[in-house]
Structures are given as structure tokens and as C-alpha cells.
Amino acid sequence: MTAVMENERERRSAEPPAPSTPVPEPENAVADYKEEKLLEQPELVVSQSQSSESTTGDGTEDAGGVNGCLDTGMGERIGGSPDGEGQVKATSSHSSEQLIEGDVVPQAAHVKGISSVESIGNTRKVETSEVKRKSAKRTFKSEKEFLEFTLKYQQVLGERDAAIALRDKLESLCRELQRQNRMLMDECKRVSTEGQNLRSDLSAKFQDAIKLKQKTLELQIADIKIQQNEEKLVQEQSQMKLYAEQVSQLLATEKNLRLQLTADGEKFQQFQDALLKSNEVFETFKKEIEKMTKSMKELKKENTFLKSKSEKSDITLIKLVEEREHLKKQLEKIKNQKEKLESLCRSLQVERKQNSVGQNSSDAVPI
């Protein structure tokens, strides 16, 4: 930026000064009248600068700079050579920003001129009141110089007005850009919020679908377990029927053996009576008794075996009955669980239908 400003200053210093506007020489009477007016010119210039400050509200330093420039010009023209305190160099140390807008670039030279005038005005403010009083009493040599300074003053005012208009235009452009930026930020926030809401809705629906699938799988597993328990119960019931038939057969066999035992006891009594009557019969009966005792021992062994077997079958039957009761309770519990799961599934299906209906209604509403 500094290099660009230095190049601009070199270009301006290299340019030849603008030719002065030719003005015809006035008559003596008119010249005398205007020379009297020139004595009061600094006060007029000051009054003009004050009126411009009251109308615009800006550019106070510009008007002061112009007054200082006019006072300096007066001192240099009238005195033949500029004073030591009134010399002002036309160099500017202020840096001006390069504008990107196409219609702003041509106004850079005017802004630089205004900044140079402001620097001259600030330099002139340091002068003492005595120098200002002396310079106010000086007059121009000719009307030509007065007109040149008047034109320069008007040019400076025009440049200041152009700079103010340029500043207003830049401020309006900045406000428009800020408004568009706010609109863009609001739109981005709205789109981000809508995306976040959509993601949360999809996540909730996905979680509901997963839970419903889990409940369905749990219900299927419960149905399979119930079916397996029912099959096991049928098998156990058939086995219990077989055990009951075996127990009934064993009871019938025991009854027959008891009848046979009573019959054998009666026969033994008959044989004993017959033995009392005859020894031969006794001997023969003794042999038969021995045979019968052997058979009775075998029958007793068989009877004890059957009794133990019957007791075991009774114990087994009791266990089967208890197990049957336990299975009945477990079956009732499983049926209750099944009913609860079915009711829960029905409620979940109703809720899912309601959610689907709500989703369809929300999708039908335009955004």
C-alpha cells in the first residue's frame, strides 16, 4: 500500500501544473473597488467555511485546511517570498485504501487531495494569532490570483462533497452486505436446525423399529418354548399312563399271589390233618410240604420283590403327580407371560400405527 502511494505521489509531482485561467484586466475604478474587498477576503473565506460546516455537519478540518491554504497563498503572493512559518509542503503521509468497486477507484485522487488539505490545515492551526492577524491584512496583487484561489477553494469543496458521497455510498453498500450476511447466516441456521430435527426423527424411528423387532423375536421365542413345553407335557402324560397301567398290573398280580397263598395255606392244613391220620400220608405230605416250602420261599421272594417294586412305583407315581402339578403351574405361568406379551405387542402395534399416521400427517403439511 505504501509503495502504491509513493508511486501516486511521484506521478502527481511529475505532472505539469494546470495553466491559470486567463482573466481580462479590469478597469481602474473596478480594480480599486475590488482591492478594498480583497482586504476583507480572509474574513469572507472564514465565513464561507463556517456556513459549509453548518450545512453539512462534516468536513470541519477540510474548511480549516482551505483557509490555511488561502492564508499561506496570500502571504506568499504579497510578501514576494513565503514566511518561515508559512511554508507547507504538499506531501501527504496518510495511506488510502484501494477500493475494489469499479465506480470507487476514480475517486481515489480526490480523497488523497482532501487528506493533503487536512494535513495543511493541521499545520496552519499551529501558527500564532499574530501571524493570522498579519496575513488577514494582506491583499492580493491582482484579481487573477484571487480568482485562482477562489477556483481552488471551490475545487476543494467539490472534492470534499465527492468524498462524502463516496463515504455514504460505501456505508450503504456495507449495510447491504451486512444484511445479506445476516440473511445467509439465518438461512444456514435454519437448514442446520431442520437437518438436526430430521436426523433425530430418523434415529427415533429406527430405535422404535429395533425395539419392535426385538419384541417380535422375544414373542416368537416364547411361542417356541411354550410349544416345546406342551410337547414335553404330552410325552410325560403318555409315560404316566404307561406307569399307571404297570401299577394296575402289579396290583392284580399281587392279588392273585395272595389268593394263591391262602389256597396254599389251606392245602397245608389239609396235608397236616392227613399226616396226623397216617404216617405214610405224613411222609408223602412232608415231601410235598418241602416242595411247597421251597415254592413258598420263592413266592415270598417274588412277593417281597413285587412289594418293593410296588413301593417304588408308588413313589414314582407320587413324583410324577408332583411333577405334573409343577408342570401345570409352569404352563399357567407361561400362558400368562404369553398373554402379557401379546397384549404388549398389540399396544406396540397400535402405537406404531398412530406414529405412522402422525408421520403421514406431518409429511402432508408443507414446510
mmCIF file of C-alpha atoms in Angstrom, residues 65 90-94 111-121:
data_model
loop_
_atom_site.group_PDB
_atom_site.id
_atom_site.type_symbol
_atom_site.label_atom_id
_atom_site.label_comp_id
_atom_site.label_asym_id
_atom_site.label_seq_id
_atom_site.Cartn_x
_atom_site.Cartn_y
_atom_site.Cartn_z
ATOM 1 C CA GLY A 65 -7.314 23.414 5.698
ATOM 2 C CA ALA A 90 2.336 19.293 -0.386
ATOM 3 C CA THR A 91 3.337 15.798 0.710
ATOM 4 C CA SER A 92 0.787 13.580 2.478
ATOM 5 C CA SER A 93 1.671 10.799 4.906
ATOM 6 C CA HIS A 94 -1.838 9.351 5.090
ATOM 7 C CA VAL A 111 -9.618 11.505 -1.372
ATOM 8 C CA LYS A 112 -5.832 11.994 -1.450
ATOM 9 C CA GLY A 113 -6.278 15.664 -2.241
ATOM 10 C CA ILE A 114 -8.622 16.066 0.721
ATOM 11 C CA SER A 115 -6.148 14.308 3.012
ATOM 12 C CA SER A 116 -3.375 16.681 1.849
ATOM 13 C CA VAL A 117 -5.636 19.675 2.528
ATOM 14 C CA GLU A 118 -6.368 18.311 6.024
ATOM 15 C CA SER A 119 -2.641 17.988 6.745
ATOM 16 C CA ILE A 120 -2.077 21.578 5.579
ATOM 17 C CA GLY A 121 -4.943 22.761 7.821
#
